[in-house]
Tab-separated table of C-alpha atoms and ligand atoms in Angstrom:
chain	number	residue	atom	x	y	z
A	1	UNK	CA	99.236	82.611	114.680
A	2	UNK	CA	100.944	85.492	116.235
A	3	UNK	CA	98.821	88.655	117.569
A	4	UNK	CA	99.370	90.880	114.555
A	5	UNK	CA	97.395	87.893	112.549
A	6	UNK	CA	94.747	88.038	114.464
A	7	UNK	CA	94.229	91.590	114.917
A	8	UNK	CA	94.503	91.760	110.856
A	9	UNK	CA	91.925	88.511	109.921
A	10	UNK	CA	89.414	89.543	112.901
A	11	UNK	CA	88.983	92.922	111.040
A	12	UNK	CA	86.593	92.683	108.573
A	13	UNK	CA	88.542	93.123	105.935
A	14	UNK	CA	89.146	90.548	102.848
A	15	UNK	CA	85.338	89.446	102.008
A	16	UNK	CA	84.326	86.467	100.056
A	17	UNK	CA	84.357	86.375	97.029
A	18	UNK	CA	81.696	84.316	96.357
A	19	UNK	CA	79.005	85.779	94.097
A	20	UNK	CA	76.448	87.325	95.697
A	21	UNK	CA	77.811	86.559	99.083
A	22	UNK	CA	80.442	88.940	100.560
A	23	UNK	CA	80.674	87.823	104.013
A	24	UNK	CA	83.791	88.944	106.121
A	25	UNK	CA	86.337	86.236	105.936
A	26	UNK	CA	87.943	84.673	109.051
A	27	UNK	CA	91.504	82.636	109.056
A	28	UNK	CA	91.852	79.185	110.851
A	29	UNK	CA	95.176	78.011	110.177
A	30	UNK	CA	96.105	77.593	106.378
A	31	UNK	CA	92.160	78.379	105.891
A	32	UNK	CA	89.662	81.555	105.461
A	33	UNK	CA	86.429	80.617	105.823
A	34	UNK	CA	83.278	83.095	105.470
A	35	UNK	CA	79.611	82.765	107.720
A	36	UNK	CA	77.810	81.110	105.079
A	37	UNK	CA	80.850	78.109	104.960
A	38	UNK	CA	82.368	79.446	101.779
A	39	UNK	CA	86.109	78.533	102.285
A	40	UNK	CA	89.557	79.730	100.820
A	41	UNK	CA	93.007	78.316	100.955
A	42	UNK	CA	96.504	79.845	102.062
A	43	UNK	CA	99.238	78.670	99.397
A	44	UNK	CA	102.565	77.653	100.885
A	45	UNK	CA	104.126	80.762	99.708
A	46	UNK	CA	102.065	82.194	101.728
A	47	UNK	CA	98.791	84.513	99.399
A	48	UNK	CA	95.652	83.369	99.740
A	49	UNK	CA	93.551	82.436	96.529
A	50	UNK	CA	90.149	83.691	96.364
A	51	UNK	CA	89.943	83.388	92.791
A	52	UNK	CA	86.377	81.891	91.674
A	53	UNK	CA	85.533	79.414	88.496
A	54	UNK	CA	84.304	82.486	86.154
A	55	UNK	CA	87.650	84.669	86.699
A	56	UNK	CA	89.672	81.511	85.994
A	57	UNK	CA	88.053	81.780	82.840
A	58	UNK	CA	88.523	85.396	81.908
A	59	UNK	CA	89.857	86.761	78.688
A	60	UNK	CA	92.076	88.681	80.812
A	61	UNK	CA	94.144	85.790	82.835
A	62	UNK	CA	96.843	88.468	83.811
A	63	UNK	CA	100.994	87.654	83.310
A	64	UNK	CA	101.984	84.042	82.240
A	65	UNK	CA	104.829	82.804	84.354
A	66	UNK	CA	107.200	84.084	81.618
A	67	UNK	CA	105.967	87.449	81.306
A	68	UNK	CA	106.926	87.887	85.398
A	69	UNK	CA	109.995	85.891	85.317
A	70	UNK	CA	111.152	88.493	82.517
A	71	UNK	CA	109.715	91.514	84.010
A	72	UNK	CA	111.878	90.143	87.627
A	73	UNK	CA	114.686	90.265	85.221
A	74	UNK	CA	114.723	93.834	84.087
A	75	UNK	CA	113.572	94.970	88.188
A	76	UNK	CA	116.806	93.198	89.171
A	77	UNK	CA	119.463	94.996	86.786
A	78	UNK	CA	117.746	97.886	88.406
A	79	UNK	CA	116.144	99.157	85.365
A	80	UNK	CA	112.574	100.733	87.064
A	81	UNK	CA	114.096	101.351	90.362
A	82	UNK	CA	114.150	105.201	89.102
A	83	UNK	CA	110.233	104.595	88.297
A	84	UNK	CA	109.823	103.105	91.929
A	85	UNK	CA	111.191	106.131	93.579
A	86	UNK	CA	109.288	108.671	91.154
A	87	UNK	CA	106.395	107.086	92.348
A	88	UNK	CA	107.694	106.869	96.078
A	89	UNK	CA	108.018	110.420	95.883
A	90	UNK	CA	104.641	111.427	94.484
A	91	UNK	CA	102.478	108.956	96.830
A	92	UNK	CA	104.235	109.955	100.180
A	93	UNK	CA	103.360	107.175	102.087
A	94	UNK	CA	103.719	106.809	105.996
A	95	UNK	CA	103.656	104.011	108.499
A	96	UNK	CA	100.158	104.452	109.101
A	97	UNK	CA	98.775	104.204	105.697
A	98	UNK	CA	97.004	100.957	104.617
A	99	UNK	CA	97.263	100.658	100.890
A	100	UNK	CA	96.078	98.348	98.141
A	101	UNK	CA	97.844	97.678	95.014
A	102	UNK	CA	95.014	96.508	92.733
A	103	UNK	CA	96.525	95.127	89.745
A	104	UNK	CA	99.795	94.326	91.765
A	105	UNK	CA	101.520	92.074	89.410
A	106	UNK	CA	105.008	90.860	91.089
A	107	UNK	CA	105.057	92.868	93.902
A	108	UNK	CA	107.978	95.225	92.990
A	109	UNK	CA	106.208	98.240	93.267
A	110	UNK	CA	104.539	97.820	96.448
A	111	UNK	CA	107.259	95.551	98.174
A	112	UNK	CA	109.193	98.602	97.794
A	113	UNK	CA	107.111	101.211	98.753
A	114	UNK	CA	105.989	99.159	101.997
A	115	UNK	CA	109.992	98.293	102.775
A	116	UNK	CA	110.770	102.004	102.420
A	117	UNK	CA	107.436	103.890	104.283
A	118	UNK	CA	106.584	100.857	106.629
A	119	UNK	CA	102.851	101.143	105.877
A	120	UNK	CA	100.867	98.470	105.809
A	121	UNK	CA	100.314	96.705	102.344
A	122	UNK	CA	98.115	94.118	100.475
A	123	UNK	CA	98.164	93.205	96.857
A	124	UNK	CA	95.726	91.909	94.179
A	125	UNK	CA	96.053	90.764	90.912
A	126	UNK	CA	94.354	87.685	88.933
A	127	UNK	CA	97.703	86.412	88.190
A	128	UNK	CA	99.029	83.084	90.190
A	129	UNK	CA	102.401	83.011	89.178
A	130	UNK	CA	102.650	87.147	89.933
A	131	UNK	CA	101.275	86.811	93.336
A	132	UNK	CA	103.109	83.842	94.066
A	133	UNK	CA	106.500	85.421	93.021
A	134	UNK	CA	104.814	88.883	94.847
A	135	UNK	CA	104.494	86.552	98.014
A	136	UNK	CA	107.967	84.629	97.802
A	137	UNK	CA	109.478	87.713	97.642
A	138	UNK	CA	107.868	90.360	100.071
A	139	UNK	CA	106.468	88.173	103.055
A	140	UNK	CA	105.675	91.011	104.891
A	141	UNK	CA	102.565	91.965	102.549
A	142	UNK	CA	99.434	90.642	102.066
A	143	UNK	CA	98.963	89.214	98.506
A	144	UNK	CA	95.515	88.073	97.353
A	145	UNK	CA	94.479	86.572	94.069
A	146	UNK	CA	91.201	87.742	93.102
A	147	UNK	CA	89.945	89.158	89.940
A	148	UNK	CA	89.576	92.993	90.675
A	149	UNK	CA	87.704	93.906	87.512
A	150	UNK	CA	84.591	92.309	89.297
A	151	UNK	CA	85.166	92.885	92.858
A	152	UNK	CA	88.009	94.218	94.859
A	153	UNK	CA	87.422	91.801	97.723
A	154	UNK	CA	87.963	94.455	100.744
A	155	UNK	CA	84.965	95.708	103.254
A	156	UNK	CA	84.396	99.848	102.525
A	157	UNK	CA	86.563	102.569	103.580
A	158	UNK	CA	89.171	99.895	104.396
A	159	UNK	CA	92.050	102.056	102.699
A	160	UNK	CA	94.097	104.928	103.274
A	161	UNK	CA	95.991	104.425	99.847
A	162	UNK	CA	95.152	102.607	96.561
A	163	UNK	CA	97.749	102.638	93.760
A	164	UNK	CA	97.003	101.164	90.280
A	165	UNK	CA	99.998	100.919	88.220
A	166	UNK	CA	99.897	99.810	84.629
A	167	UNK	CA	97.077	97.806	85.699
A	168	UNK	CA	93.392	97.999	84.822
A	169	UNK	CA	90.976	99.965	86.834
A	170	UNK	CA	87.800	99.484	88.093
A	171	UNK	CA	86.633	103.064	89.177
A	172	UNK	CA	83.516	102.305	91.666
A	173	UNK	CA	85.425	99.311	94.023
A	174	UNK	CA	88.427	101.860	94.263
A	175	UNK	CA	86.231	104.579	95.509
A	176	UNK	CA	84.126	102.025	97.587
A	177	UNK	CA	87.216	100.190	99.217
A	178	UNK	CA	88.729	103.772	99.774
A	179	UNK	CA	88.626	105.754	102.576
A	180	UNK	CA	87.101	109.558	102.352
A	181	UNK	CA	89.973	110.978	103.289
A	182	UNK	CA	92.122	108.737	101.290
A	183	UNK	CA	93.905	108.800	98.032
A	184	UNK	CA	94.214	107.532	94.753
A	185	UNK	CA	97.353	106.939	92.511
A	186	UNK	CA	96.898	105.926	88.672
A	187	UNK	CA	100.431	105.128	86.769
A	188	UNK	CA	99.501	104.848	83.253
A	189	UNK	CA	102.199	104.713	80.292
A	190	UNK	CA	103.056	107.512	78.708
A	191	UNK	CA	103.230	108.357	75.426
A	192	UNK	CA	107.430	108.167	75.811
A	193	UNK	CA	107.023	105.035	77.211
A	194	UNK	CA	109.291	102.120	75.213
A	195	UNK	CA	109.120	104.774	72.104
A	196	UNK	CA	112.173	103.324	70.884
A	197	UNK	CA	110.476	100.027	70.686
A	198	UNK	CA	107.023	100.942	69.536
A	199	UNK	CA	106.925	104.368	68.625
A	200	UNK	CA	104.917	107.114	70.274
A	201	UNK	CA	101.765	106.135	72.150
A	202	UNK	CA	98.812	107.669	73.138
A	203	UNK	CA	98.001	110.357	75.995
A	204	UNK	CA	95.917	108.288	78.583
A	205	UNK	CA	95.597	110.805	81.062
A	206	UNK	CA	92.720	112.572	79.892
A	207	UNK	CA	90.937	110.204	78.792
A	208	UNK	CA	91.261	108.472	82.541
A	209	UNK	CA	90.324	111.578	84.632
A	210	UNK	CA	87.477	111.562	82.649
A	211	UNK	CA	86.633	107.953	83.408
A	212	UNK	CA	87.269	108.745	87.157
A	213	UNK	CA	85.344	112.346	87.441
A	214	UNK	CA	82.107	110.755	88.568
A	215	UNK	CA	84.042	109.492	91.912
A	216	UNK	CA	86.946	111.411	92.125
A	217	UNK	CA	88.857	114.576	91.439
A	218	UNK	CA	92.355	115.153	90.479
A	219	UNK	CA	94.411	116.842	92.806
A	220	UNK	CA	97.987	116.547	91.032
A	221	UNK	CA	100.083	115.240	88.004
A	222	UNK	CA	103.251	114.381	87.083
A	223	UNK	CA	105.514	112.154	84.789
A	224	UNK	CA	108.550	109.854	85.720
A	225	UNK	CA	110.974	109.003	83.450
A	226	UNK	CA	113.886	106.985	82.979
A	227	UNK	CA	116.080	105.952	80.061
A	228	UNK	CA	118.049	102.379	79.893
A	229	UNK	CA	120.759	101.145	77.651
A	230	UNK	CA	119.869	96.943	77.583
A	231	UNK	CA	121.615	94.404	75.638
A	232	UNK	CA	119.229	92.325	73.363
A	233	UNK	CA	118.315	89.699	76.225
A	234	UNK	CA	117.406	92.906	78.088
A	235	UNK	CA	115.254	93.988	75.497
A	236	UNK	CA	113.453	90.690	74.542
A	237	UNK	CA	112.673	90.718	78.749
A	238	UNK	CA	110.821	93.804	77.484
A	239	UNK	CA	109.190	92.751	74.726
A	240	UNK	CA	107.802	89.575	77.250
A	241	UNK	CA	106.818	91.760	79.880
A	242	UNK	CA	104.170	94.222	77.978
A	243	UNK	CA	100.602	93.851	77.393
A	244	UNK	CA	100.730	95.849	74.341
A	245	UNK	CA	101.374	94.106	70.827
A	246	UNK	CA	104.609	94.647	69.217
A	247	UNK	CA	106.032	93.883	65.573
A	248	UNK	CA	107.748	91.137	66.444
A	249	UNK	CA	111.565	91.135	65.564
A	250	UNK	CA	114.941	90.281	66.950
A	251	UNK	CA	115.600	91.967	69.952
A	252	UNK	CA	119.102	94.263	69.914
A	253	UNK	CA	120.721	96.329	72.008
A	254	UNK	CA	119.048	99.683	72.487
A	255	UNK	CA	118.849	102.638	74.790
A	256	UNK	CA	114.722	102.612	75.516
A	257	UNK	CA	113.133	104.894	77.779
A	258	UNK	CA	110.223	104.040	80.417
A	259	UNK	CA	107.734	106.772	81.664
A	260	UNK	CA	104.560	106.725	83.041
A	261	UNK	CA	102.332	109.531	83.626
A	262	UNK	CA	101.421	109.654	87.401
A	263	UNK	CA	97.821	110.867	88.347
A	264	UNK	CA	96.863	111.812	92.342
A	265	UNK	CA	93.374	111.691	93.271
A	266	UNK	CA	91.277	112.613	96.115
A	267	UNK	CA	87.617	111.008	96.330
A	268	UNK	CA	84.393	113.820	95.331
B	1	ZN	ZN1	80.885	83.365	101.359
């Protein structure tokens, strides 16, 4: 293991994720391992699985391997690289931020933000075949599969950044595993977003600064936007790659727009 390894696993940083235990974890080889013997494996791809039995039986298992491959699809043709650099712009990172995507699905958002700041960057989600397409794809990050709505698996105060993007938030282990001086980014859909597909949606934004007033404060807003025309294989990808039901029909060609409302926090 080369020196940045060790400097990064002899940090306590990841914990276990064993209830009730929560123990720094230490790598040996393909292994993490926690005080109490509690142990972890590193998949080939390279994330590390600290998934426990209870989260493999949530209701909310995360992407199927279809919903990524066709969300990889629409990322390729270059579709949400205007979203990307939206974001990009409205985080700022710089090469000494340490940020968590919680809720990272496959990686595109924060394999790109890491390749263009040169921060450091770990991802979450409870997905296997996200993380291990996140992991493939970006071996520079760190990509962990754990099930965030229970327990972001990071010691306190252990980041300078935390973005949630699309991705369901669990208010208290962002403020915990957030530094005080650090900040908070919330993507949520818009009401715009895919309106040509599903009609208007609702205004989340309120709603989630409410959830988040307790802990933090908002300290800016803004809304990215981008419109696509996609052929009908284009447009099923789309209809794969959202959480949110849909009539379902055939798929045709159509100009649809994506937007997400951007929120910036700053912890109270
Ligand atoms: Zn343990």
């Amino acid at each position: 293991m080369g020196w940045r390894g060790w400097l990064r696993y002899t940090r306590p940083m990841l914990l276990c994720t064993v209830r009730g235990c929560r123990q720094p974890l230490e790598r040996d080889g393909n292994r993490l391992f926690c005080a109490a013997g509690h142990s972890f494996d590193v998949a080939r791809s390279g994330y590390i699985n600290l998934l426990q039995p209870q989260d493999r039986r949530s209701k909310n298992p995360g992407d199927s391997a279809a919903a990524v491959a066709a969300r990889r699809r629409l990322h390729e043709r270059g579709v949400t690289a205007p979203l990307l650099a939206g974001i990009a712009e409205f985080v700022s990172l710089s090469p000494g931020d340490t940020v968590l995507d919680a809720g990272c699905g496959d990686g595109f958002y924060l394999g790109g933000l890491a390749a263009a700041s040169g921060c450091e960057a770990h991802g979450t989600d409870i997905s296997i075949p996200a993380v291990e397409a996140a992991a493939r794809r970006y071996p520079r990050c760190e990509w962990v599969v754990a099930n965030a709505d229970r327990f972001v698996p990071y010691s306190d105060g252990t980041f300078s950044v935390i973005v949630s993007i699309t991705a369901r938030m669990n208010a208290p282990e962002f403020r915990r595993t957030l530094r005080d001086d650090g900040r908070l980014l919330i993507a949520l859909p818009s009401p715009d977003d895919l309106i040509e597909l599903r009609g208007s949606g609702r205004d989340r934004t309120l709603r989630t600064i409410d959830e988040f007033a307790n802990l933090f404060r908002l300290e800016r807003q803004t809304r990215v936007e981008t419109r696509a025309d996609l052929d009908a294989a284009s447009v099923d990808d789309v209809l794969h790659s959202i959480y949110r039901p849909l009539q379902p029909r055939a798929p045709e060609a159509a100009r649809v727009t994506f937007s997400l409302d951007l929120l910036l926090f700053r912890p109270k």
